[in-house]
Amino acid sequence: MTTTVAAYAAPAAKAPLERTTIERRAVGEHDVLIDIAFVGICHSDIHQVSEGWGSATFPMVPGHEITGTVAETGPSVTALRVGDRVGVGCMVDSCRTCDNCEAGLEQYCTGGGPVWTYNSVGKDGQTTYGGYAQKIVVDENYVVRVPDALPLDTAAPLLCSGITTYSPLRHWHAGPGTKVAVVGLGGLGHMGVQIAHALGAEVTVLSQSLRKKDDGLRLGADHYHATADPATFEGLAGTFDLILNTVSAPLDFAAYFSLLRTGGAMVNVGLPEEAVQVTLQSLYGNRRSMSSSGIGGIAETQEMLDFCAEHGIAAEIEPIRANQVNEAYERVLAGDVRFRFVIDATTI
Ligand code: NAP
Ligand code: ZN
Ligand code: ZN
């Protein structure tokens, strides 16, 4: 039997979100029903609700930074029990048999791509609806455990902003002896700073202004510079092994490449709506590279949560009621959030 649950949905592109009801599928053999406790607001939700990344399906229930507790388990579920504290991120399924799925890189599934948590089509042919809702049904293989040391509210943003920064920091070997710059101190950026610091890297924040400097240093940055100041680019030329760019808008890439050491990499996890311009002359002279990275696999997401629990890391959040979601979107677009809005799902 399907379950009717209250949710917040955008009825059309760029339309304000409003309270509605949706159907969740019946709990299948390998499914769990999760009572959602908290859900973070990621800038990706805003890109998609406004069709900034291309055409989307409406009504849309965003939300892919989900924490909650298991309320029901399907007959063949083995890893989870009722009452377990769990999380769901950006993916709820994938083909499970391609090389990438077998290697734990489900986010890069080549067997038709992953089933995204919302604005996607599930294996049952139905549109997926995300976490701005009271409950969700997910296959147990795409559910992770939230360690006891992490509160469910401040852990919610880890399901996207945590893994999206953890995965490239690990892949590009951030650690002792490396200099890492994090561009943009928003939802992703403030997790990137904490994780890079915990990995042992020397961390620099490159923010538009010095407005959030105290926060950045408190989160673990060793240095903090304003990108509006041209002296920043002169003083830091040739400094970084890795630049993690979390900015949601295009940048002057040549200026940032000049901050890389020979052989350094700029990894762009921010996904602007516009095409960006890059001149290869700004890369070739020092064998620099420009790359990108998408979230992380399921096992890596669990590894990230365990790492955060071990290091006492979580998101800094501004909790909101569900009916404040449209106002929260405006404030994210205005850069007015420290550092993640998290919806208390009991207010839906
Ligand atoms: P956010 O909280 O809005 O943070 C973005 C930060 O970028 C802002 O806080 C601001 O930092 C900086 N910024 C914004 N506009 C700027 C501009 N015009 N010029 C320079 N800096 C600017 O957003 P988020 O939730 O962290 O997401 C960031 C981006 O990552 C989005 O595009 C999102 O879609 C993408 N994303 C990608 C993945 C992935 O898998 N690759 C996963 C999640 C999100 P300062 O105030 O410090 O300058
Ligand atoms: Zn996200
Ligand atoms: Zn696959």
GROMACS .gro file of C-alpha atoms and ligand atoms in nm:
model
  398
    1MET     CA    1   0.000   0.000   0.000
    2THR     CA    2   0.127   0.346  -0.085
    3THR     CA    3   0.155   0.607   0.190
    4THR     CA    4   0.024   0.962   0.151
    5VAL     CA    5   0.262   1.214   0.306
    6ALA     CA    6   0.274   1.592   0.334
    7ALA     CA    7   0.553   1.761   0.138
    8TYR     CA    8   0.668   2.096   0.006
    9ALA     CA    9   0.675   2.114  -0.373
   10ALA     CA   10   0.738   2.366  -0.648
   11PRO     CA   11   0.430   2.336  -0.875
   12ALA     CA   12   0.617   2.486  -1.174
   13ALA     CA   13   0.959   2.626  -1.264
   14LYS     CA   14   1.049   2.933  -1.056
   15ALA     CA   15   0.717   2.911  -0.866
   16PRO     CA   16   0.727   2.936  -0.485
   17LEU     CA   17   0.715   2.605  -0.300
   18GLU     CA   18   0.387   2.517  -0.133
   19ARG     CA   19   0.253   2.249   0.097
   20THR     CA   20   0.098   1.953  -0.081
   21THR     CA   21   0.069   1.575  -0.049
   22ILE     CA   22   0.253   1.302  -0.241
   23GLU     CA   23   0.236   0.924  -0.254
   24ARG     CA   24   0.529   0.711  -0.140
   25ARG     CA   25   0.551   0.364  -0.291
   26ALA     CA   26   0.463   0.059  -0.087
   27VAL     CA   27   0.762  -0.069   0.114
   28GLY     CA   28   0.916  -0.336  -0.111
   29GLU     CA   29   1.132  -0.639  -0.029
   30HIS     CA   30   1.452  -0.436   0.015
   31ASP     CA   31   1.300  -0.099   0.106
   32VAL     CA   32   1.289   0.097   0.426
   33LEU     CA   33   1.032   0.361   0.519
   34ILE     CA   34   1.207   0.654   0.685
   35ASP     CA   35   1.044   0.914   0.911
   36ILE     CA   36   1.231   1.223   0.796
   37ALA     CA   37   1.360   1.437   1.083
   38PHE     CA   38   1.564   1.703   0.901
   39VAL     CA   39   1.644   1.804   0.545
   40GLY     CA   40   1.906   2.056   0.432
   41ILE     CA   41   1.861   2.317   0.161
   42CYS     CA   42   2.134   2.276  -0.101
   43HIS     CA   43   2.198   2.535  -0.371
   44SER     CA   44   2.137   2.250  -0.618
   45ASP     CA   45   1.771   2.250  -0.504
   46ILE     CA   46   1.748   2.613  -0.613
   47HIS     CA   47   1.923   2.552  -0.948
   48GLN     CA   48   1.673   2.275  -1.024
   49VAL     CA   49   1.355   2.443  -0.904
   50SER     CA   50   1.437   2.737  -1.130
   51GLU     CA   51   1.533   2.506  -1.423
   52GLY     CA   52   1.875   2.670  -1.418
   53TRP     CA   53   2.036   2.341  -1.521
   54GLY     CA   54   1.779   2.268  -1.791
   55SER     CA   55   1.425   2.143  -1.809
   56ALA     CA   56   1.292   1.969  -1.501
   57THR     CA   57   0.983   1.777  -1.392
   58PHE     CA   58   0.708   1.944  -1.188
   59PRO     CA   59   0.568   1.934  -0.933
   60MET     CA   60   0.916   1.900  -0.778
   61VAL     CA   61   0.980   1.804  -0.417
   62PRO     CA   62   1.348   1.895  -0.364
   63GLY     CA   63   1.570   1.777  -0.083
   64HIS     CA   64   1.870   1.542  -0.087
   65GLU     CA   65   2.025   1.606   0.253
   66ILE     CA   66   1.797   1.382   0.453
   67THR     CA   67   1.825   1.236   0.804
   68GLY     CA   68   1.565   1.046   1.001
   69THR     CA   69   1.479   0.713   1.159
   70VAL     CA   70   1.369   0.385   1.007
   71ALA     CA   71   0.994   0.334   1.065
   72GLU     CA   72   0.937   0.012   0.870
   73THR     CA   73   1.151  -0.244   0.688
   74GLY     CA   74   1.075  -0.468   0.391
   75PRO     CA   75   1.085  -0.849   0.445
   76SER     CA   76   1.435  -0.892   0.295
   77VAL     CA   77   1.603  -0.594   0.461
   78THR     CA   78   1.901  -0.720   0.659
   79ALA     CA   79   2.123  -0.421   0.738
   80LEU     CA   80   1.870  -0.189   0.902
   81ARG     CA   81   1.611  -0.213   1.178
   82VAL     CA   82   1.319   0.000   1.292
   83GLY     CA   83   1.454   0.290   1.498
   84ASP     CA   84   1.794   0.310   1.327
   85ARG     CA   85   1.925   0.664   1.261
   86VAL     CA   86   1.984   0.695   0.890
   87GLY     CA   87   2.061   0.932   0.605
   88VAL     CA   88   1.978   0.958   0.236
   89GLY     CA   89   2.173   1.175  -0.005
   90CYS     CA   90   2.146   1.258  -0.374
   91MET     CA   91   2.094   0.903  -0.511
   92VAL     CA   92   1.831   0.641  -0.435
   93ASP     CA   93   1.928   0.375  -0.690
   94SER     CA   94   2.160   0.288  -0.981
   95CYS     CA   95   2.212  -0.011  -1.212
   96ARG     CA   96   2.436  -0.193  -0.956
   97THR     CA   97   2.615  -0.395  -1.225
   98CYS     CA   98   2.829  -0.151  -1.428
   99ASP     CA   99   3.200  -0.112  -1.350
  100ASN     CA  100   3.139   0.213  -1.164
  101CYS     CA  101   2.858   0.073  -0.949
  102GLU     CA  102   3.076  -0.229  -0.868
  103ALA     CA  103   3.361   0.004  -0.773
  104GLY     CA  104   3.143   0.205  -0.532
  105LEU     CA  105   3.112   0.497  -0.774
  106GLU     CA  106   2.735   0.472  -0.811
  107GLN     CA  107   2.717   0.847  -0.875
  108TYR     CA  108   2.894   0.781  -1.207
  109CYS     CA  109   2.675   0.479  -1.298
  110THR     CA  110   2.713   0.407  -1.669
  111GLY     CA  111   2.410   0.177  -1.677
  112GLY     CA  112   2.168   0.461  -1.739
  113GLY     CA  113   2.295   0.684  -1.461
  114PRO     CA  114   2.188   0.692  -1.100
  115VAL     CA  115   1.829   0.748  -0.996
  116TRP     CA  116   1.851   1.089  -0.829
  117THR     CA  117   1.656   1.144  -0.510
  118TYR     CA  118   1.425   1.389  -0.688
  119ASN     CA  119   1.364   1.526  -1.038
  120SER     CA  120   1.450   1.182  -1.174
  121VAL     CA  121   1.269   0.863  -1.277
  122GLY     CA  122   1.285   0.556  -1.054
  123LYS     CA  123   1.308   0.195  -1.171
  124ASP     CA  124   0.928   0.176  -1.127
  125GLY     CA  125   0.892   0.449  -1.392
  126GLN     CA  126   0.768   0.703  -1.137
  127THR     CA  127   0.908   1.052  -1.081
  128THR     CA  128   1.119   1.065  -0.766
  129TYR     CA  129   1.032   1.311  -0.489
  130GLY     CA  130   1.293   1.433  -0.241
  131GLY     CA  131   1.321   1.502   0.125
  132TYR     CA  132   1.108   1.813   0.183
  133ALA     CA  133   0.850   1.564   0.307
  134GLN     CA  134   0.745   1.374   0.618
  135LYS     CA  135   0.855   1.029   0.498
  136ILE     CA  136   1.048   0.860   0.216
  137VAL     CA  137   1.082   0.501   0.094
  138VAL     CA  138   1.433   0.403  -0.019
  139ASP     CA  139   1.611   0.077  -0.104
  140GLU     CA  140   1.833  -0.015   0.193
  141ASN     CA  141   2.143  -0.022  -0.028
  142TYR     CA  142   2.115   0.355  -0.081
  143VAL     CA  143   2.064   0.438   0.287
  144VAL     CA  144   2.356   0.515   0.519
  145ARG     CA  145   2.381   0.508   0.897
  146VAL     CA  146   2.419   0.830   1.094
  147PRO     CA  147   2.671   0.759   1.374
  148ASP     CA  148   2.538   0.818   1.729
  149ALA     CA  149   2.790   1.099   1.782
  150LEU     CA  150   2.625   1.311   1.510
  151PRO     CA  151   2.298   1.493   1.585
  152LEU     CA  152   2.040   1.440   1.308
  153ASP     CA  153   1.999   1.814   1.238
  154THR     CA  154   2.364   1.910   1.189
  155ALA     CA  155   2.434   1.578   1.013
  156ALA     CA  156   2.171   1.633   0.743
  157PRO     CA  157   2.387   1.863   0.524
  158LEU     CA  158   2.668   1.606   0.530
  159LEU     CA  159   2.460   1.387   0.296
  160CYS     CA  160   2.540   1.627   0.010
  161SER     CA  161   2.771   1.911   0.112
  162GLY     CA  162   2.985   1.679   0.327
  163ILE     CA  163   3.036   1.405   0.071
  164THR     CA  164   3.073   1.648  -0.221
  165THR     CA  165   3.376   1.804  -0.053
  166TYR     CA  166   3.513   1.490   0.118
  167SER     CA  167   3.531   1.287  -0.204
  168PRO     CA  168   3.751   1.526  -0.410
  169LEU     CA  169   3.964   1.617  -0.107
  170ARG     CA  170   4.045   1.247  -0.068
  171HIS     CA  171   4.082   1.181  -0.441
  172TRP     CA  172   4.327   1.470  -0.485
  173HIS     CA  173   4.517   1.373  -0.167
  174ALA     CA  174   4.453   1.667   0.064
  175GLY     CA  175   4.655   1.594   0.377
  176PRO     CA  176   4.965   1.681   0.576
  177GLY     CA  177   5.208   1.886   0.367
  178THR     CA  178   4.947   1.998   0.111
  179LYS     CA  179   4.809   2.347   0.068
  180VAL     CA  180   4.439   2.355  -0.010
  181ALA     CA  181   4.229   2.659  -0.098
  182VAL     CA  182   3.852   2.648  -0.062
  183VAL     CA  183   3.674   2.904  -0.280
  184GLY     CA  184   3.338   3.022  -0.143
  185LEU     CA  185   3.240   2.983   0.223
  186GLY     CA  186   2.881   2.865   0.179
  187GLY     CA  187   2.718   2.530   0.250
  188LEU     CA  188   2.977   2.322   0.063
  189GLY     CA  189   3.268   2.552   0.143
  190HIS     CA  190   3.222   2.543   0.520
  191MET     CA  191   3.228   2.162   0.509
  192GLY     CA  192   3.530   2.164   0.276
  193VAL     CA  193   3.726   2.378   0.522
  194GLN     CA  194   3.647   2.151   0.819
  195ILE     CA  195   3.723   1.830   0.631
  196ALA     CA  196   4.045   1.955   0.468
  197HIS     CA  197   4.164   2.075   0.810
  198ALA     CA  198   4.077   1.740   0.970
  199LEU     CA  199   4.268   1.562   0.690
  200GLY     CA  200   4.574   1.764   0.795
  201ALA     CA  201   4.603   2.007   0.504
  202GLU     CA  202   4.700   2.374   0.537
  203VAL     CA  203   4.371   2.543   0.449
  204THR     CA  204   4.307   2.885   0.296
  205VAL     CA  205   3.961   3.031   0.240
  206LEU     CA  206   3.914   3.248  -0.067
  207SER     CA  207   3.589   3.434  -0.010
  208GLN     CA  208   3.451   3.739  -0.186
  209SER     CA  209   3.505   3.951   0.126
  210LEU     CA  210   3.645   3.924   0.479
  211ARG     CA  211   3.289   3.933   0.621
  212LYS     CA  212   3.301   3.567   0.737
  213LYS     CA  213   3.671   3.561   0.833
  214ASP     CA  214   3.614   3.483   1.203
  215ASP     CA  215   3.389   3.190   1.111
  216GLY     CA  216   3.639   3.059   0.856
  217LEU     CA  217   3.926   3.059   1.104
  218ARG     CA  218   3.708   2.900   1.371
  219LEU     CA  219   3.610   2.622   1.126
  220GLY     CA  220   3.976   2.536   1.081
  221ALA     CA  221   4.117   2.761   0.809
  222ASP     CA  222   4.477   2.871   0.856
  223HIS     CA  223   4.443   3.173   0.626
  224TYR     CA  224   4.156   3.379   0.488
  225HIS     CA  225   4.165   3.619   0.192
  226ALA     CA  226   3.916   3.834   0.004
  227THR     CA  227   3.902   3.768  -0.370
  228ALA     CA  228   3.770   4.122  -0.426
  229ASP     CA  229   4.119   4.243  -0.331
  230PRO     CA  230   4.364   4.216  -0.626
  231ALA     CA  231   4.651   4.183  -0.375
  232THR     CA  232   4.517   3.835  -0.289
  233PHE     CA  233   4.600   3.707  -0.637
  234GLU     CA  234   4.944   3.872  -0.641
  235GLY     CA  235   5.039   3.750  -0.294
  236LEU     CA  236   4.923   3.389  -0.338
  237ALA     CA  237   5.052   3.323  -0.693
  238GLY     CA  238   5.181   2.964  -0.733
  239THR     CA  239   5.078   2.858  -0.380
  240PHE     CA  240   4.822   2.577  -0.385
  241ASP     CA  241   4.835   2.205  -0.459
  242LEU     CA  242   4.457   2.196  -0.476
  243ILE     CA  243   4.184   2.453  -0.516
  244LEU     CA  244   3.834   2.331  -0.430
  245ASN     CA  245   3.589   2.566  -0.597
  246THR     CA  246   3.241   2.556  -0.442
  247VAL     CA  247   3.104   2.870  -0.608
  248SER     CA  248   2.762   2.852  -0.775
  249ALA     CA  249   2.853   3.118  -1.035
  250PRO     CA  250   3.127   3.141  -1.303
  251LEU     CA  251   3.467   3.279  -1.195
  252ASP     CA  252   3.767   3.436  -1.367
  253PHE     CA  253   3.935   3.096  -1.396
  254ALA     CA  254   4.271   3.222  -1.525
  255ALA     CA  255   4.311   3.424  -1.206
  256TYR     CA  256   4.250   3.116  -0.989
  257PHE     CA  257   4.475   2.888  -1.201
  258SER     CA  258   4.759   3.135  -1.138
  259LEU     CA  259   4.732   3.046  -0.767
  260LEU     CA  260   4.818   2.680  -0.835
  261ARG     CA  261   5.163   2.534  -0.802
  262THR     CA  262   5.312   2.356  -1.101
  263GLY     CA  263   5.103   2.042  -1.141
  264GLY     CA  264   4.828   2.172  -0.913
  265ALA     CA  265   4.459   2.108  -0.974
  266MET     CA  266   4.149   2.321  -0.949
  267VAL     CA  267   3.849   2.099  -0.884
  268ASN     CA  268   3.513   2.258  -0.945
  269VAL     CA  269   3.224   2.119  -0.746
  270GLY     CA  270   3.018   2.437  -0.784
  271LEU     CA  271   2.792   2.397  -1.086
  272PRO     CA  272   2.703   2.737  -1.237
  273GLU     CA  273   2.403   2.757  -1.466
  274GLU     CA  274   2.603   2.937  -1.735
  275ALA     CA  275   2.881   2.789  -1.952
  276VAL     CA  276   3.222   2.897  -1.823
  277GLN     CA  277   3.519   3.030  -2.019
  278VAL     CA  278   3.865   2.883  -1.987
  279THR     CA  279   4.179   2.972  -2.184
  280LEU     CA  280   4.418   2.679  -2.204
  281GLN     CA  281   4.713   2.918  -2.206
  282SER     CA  282   4.639   2.970  -1.838
  283LEU     CA  283   4.693   2.596  -1.770
  284TYR     CA  284   4.961   2.456  -2.002
  285GLY     CA  285   5.258   2.658  -1.880
  286ASN     CA  286   5.260   2.488  -1.541
  287ARG     CA  287   5.091   2.156  -1.621
  288ARG     CA  288   4.795   2.269  -1.415
  289SER     CA  289   4.462   2.095  -1.444
  290MET     CA  290   4.097   2.181  -1.413
  291SER     CA  291   3.856   1.914  -1.306
  292SER     CA  292   3.521   1.846  -1.146
  293SER     CA  293   3.366   1.590  -0.916
  294GLY     CA  294   3.014   1.476  -0.829
  295ILE     CA  295   2.901   1.390  -0.476
  296GLY     CA  296   3.047   1.049  -0.375
  297GLY     CA  297   2.951   0.681  -0.370
  298ILE     CA  298   2.741   0.512  -0.104
  299ALA     CA  299   3.030   0.343   0.080
  300GLU     CA  300   3.230   0.665   0.064
  301THR     CA  301   2.932   0.856   0.207
  302GLN     CA  302   2.931   0.617   0.503
  303GLU     CA  303   3.309   0.661   0.536
  304MET     CA  304   3.262   1.041   0.537
  305LEU     CA  305   2.994   1.025   0.810
  306ASP     CA  306   3.218   0.804   1.024
  307PHE     CA  307   3.511   1.043   0.962
  308CYS     CA  308   3.298   1.343   1.066
  309ALA     CA  309   3.180   1.163   1.381
  310GLU     CA  310   3.538   1.070   1.469
  311HIS     CA  311   3.663   1.427   1.418
  312GLY     CA  312   3.365   1.601   1.577
  313ILE     CA  313   3.267   1.769   1.250
  314ALA     CA  314   2.917   1.862   1.140
  315ALA     CA  315   2.743   2.141   0.955
  316GLU     CA  316   2.669   2.479   1.113
  317ILE     CA  317   2.302   2.523   1.052
  318GLU     CA  318   2.019   2.769   1.073
  319PRO     CA  319   1.710   2.558   1.153
  320ILE     CA  320   1.387   2.670   0.987
  321ARG     CA  321   1.022   2.571   0.971
  322ALA     CA  322   0.900   2.432   0.641
  323ASN     CA  323   0.691   2.739   0.566
  324GLN     CA  324   1.010   2.950   0.564
  325VAL     CA  325   1.156   2.761   0.268
  326ASN     CA  326   1.090   3.028   0.004
  327GLU     CA  327   1.244   3.296   0.223
  328ALA     CA  328   1.542   3.066   0.281
  329TYR     CA  329   1.591   3.026  -0.096
  330GLU     CA  330   1.604   3.407  -0.132
  331ARG     CA  331   1.859   3.428   0.146
  332VAL     CA  332   2.081   3.156  -0.008
  333LEU     CA  333   2.074   3.347  -0.338
  334ALA     CA  334   2.173   3.664  -0.150
  335GLY     CA  335   2.463   3.482   0.022
  336ASP     CA  336   2.291   3.535   0.359
  337VAL     CA  337   2.328   3.196   0.531
  338ARG     CA  338   2.568   3.061   0.793
  339PHE     CA  339   2.605   2.803   0.667
  340ARG     CA  340   2.313   2.576   0.583
  341PHE     CA  341   1.938   2.609   0.624
  342VAL     CA  342   1.790   2.287   0.759
  343ILE     CA  343   1.416   2.225   0.758
  344ASP     CA  344   1.268   2.062   1.070
  345ALA     CA  345   1.053   1.802   0.895
  346THR     CA  346   0.806   1.789   1.184
  347THR     CA  347   0.688   2.135   1.067
  348ILE     CA  348   0.585   2.002   0.724
  349NAP     P1  349   2.595   2.829  -0.130
  349NAP     O1  350   2.569   2.790   0.011
  349NAP     O2  351   2.511   2.932  -0.194
  349NAP     O3  352   2.750   2.869  -0.137
  349NAP     C1  353   2.810   2.919  -0.253
  349NAP     C2  354   2.915   3.023  -0.212
  349NAP     O4  355   2.978   3.071  -0.331
  349NAP     C3  356   2.858   3.148  -0.146
  349NAP     O5  357   2.844   3.132  -0.009
  349NAP     C4  358   2.963   3.253  -0.178
  349NAP     O6  359   3.071   3.240  -0.088
  349NAP     C5  360   3.014   3.208  -0.314
  349NAP     N1  361   2.953   3.284  -0.424
  349NAP     C6  362   2.822   3.291  -0.458
  349NAP     N2  363   2.804   3.368  -0.567
  349NAP     C7  364   2.928   3.410  -0.605
  349NAP     C8  365   2.977   3.490  -0.712
  349NAP     N3  366   2.892   3.545  -0.802
  349NAP     N4  367   3.109   3.510  -0.721
  349NAP     C9  368   3.194   3.456  -0.630
  349NAP     N5  369   3.153   3.381  -0.527
  349NAP    C10  370   3.023   3.357  -0.515
  349NAP     O7  371   2.582   2.701  -0.225
  349NAP     P2  372   2.618   2.546  -0.196
  349NAP     O8  373   2.494   2.477  -0.152
  349NAP     O9  374   2.741   2.539  -0.116
  349NAP    O10  375   2.645   2.495  -0.345
  349NAP    C11  376   2.750   2.552  -0.421
  349NAP    C12  377   2.749   2.499  -0.562
  349NAP    O11  378   2.784   2.361  -0.560
  349NAP    C13  379   2.613   2.505  -0.633
  349NAP    O12  380   2.635   2.540  -0.768
  349NAP    C14  381   2.561   2.364  -0.621
  349NAP    O13  382   2.469   2.330  -0.719
  349NAP    C15  383   2.689   2.287  -0.638
  349NAP     N6  384   2.685   2.149  -0.589
  349NAP    C16  385   2.755   2.057  -0.659
  349NAP    C17  386   2.761   1.927  -0.615
  349NAP    C18  387   2.844   1.826  -0.690
  349NAP    O14  388   2.821   1.706  -0.673
  349NAP     N7  389   2.940   1.869  -0.768
  349NAP    C19  390   2.693   1.889  -0.499
  349NAP    C20  391   2.625   1.988  -0.428
  349NAP    C21  392   2.622   2.118  -0.472
  349NAP     P3  393   3.148   3.369  -0.026
  349NAP    O15  394   3.040   3.456   0.033
  349NAP    O16  395   3.238   3.310   0.075
  349NAP    O17  396   3.221   3.436  -0.138
  350ZN      ZN  397   2.328   1.910  -0.286
  351ZN      ZN  398   2.575   0.137  -1.266
   0.00000   0.00000   0.00000
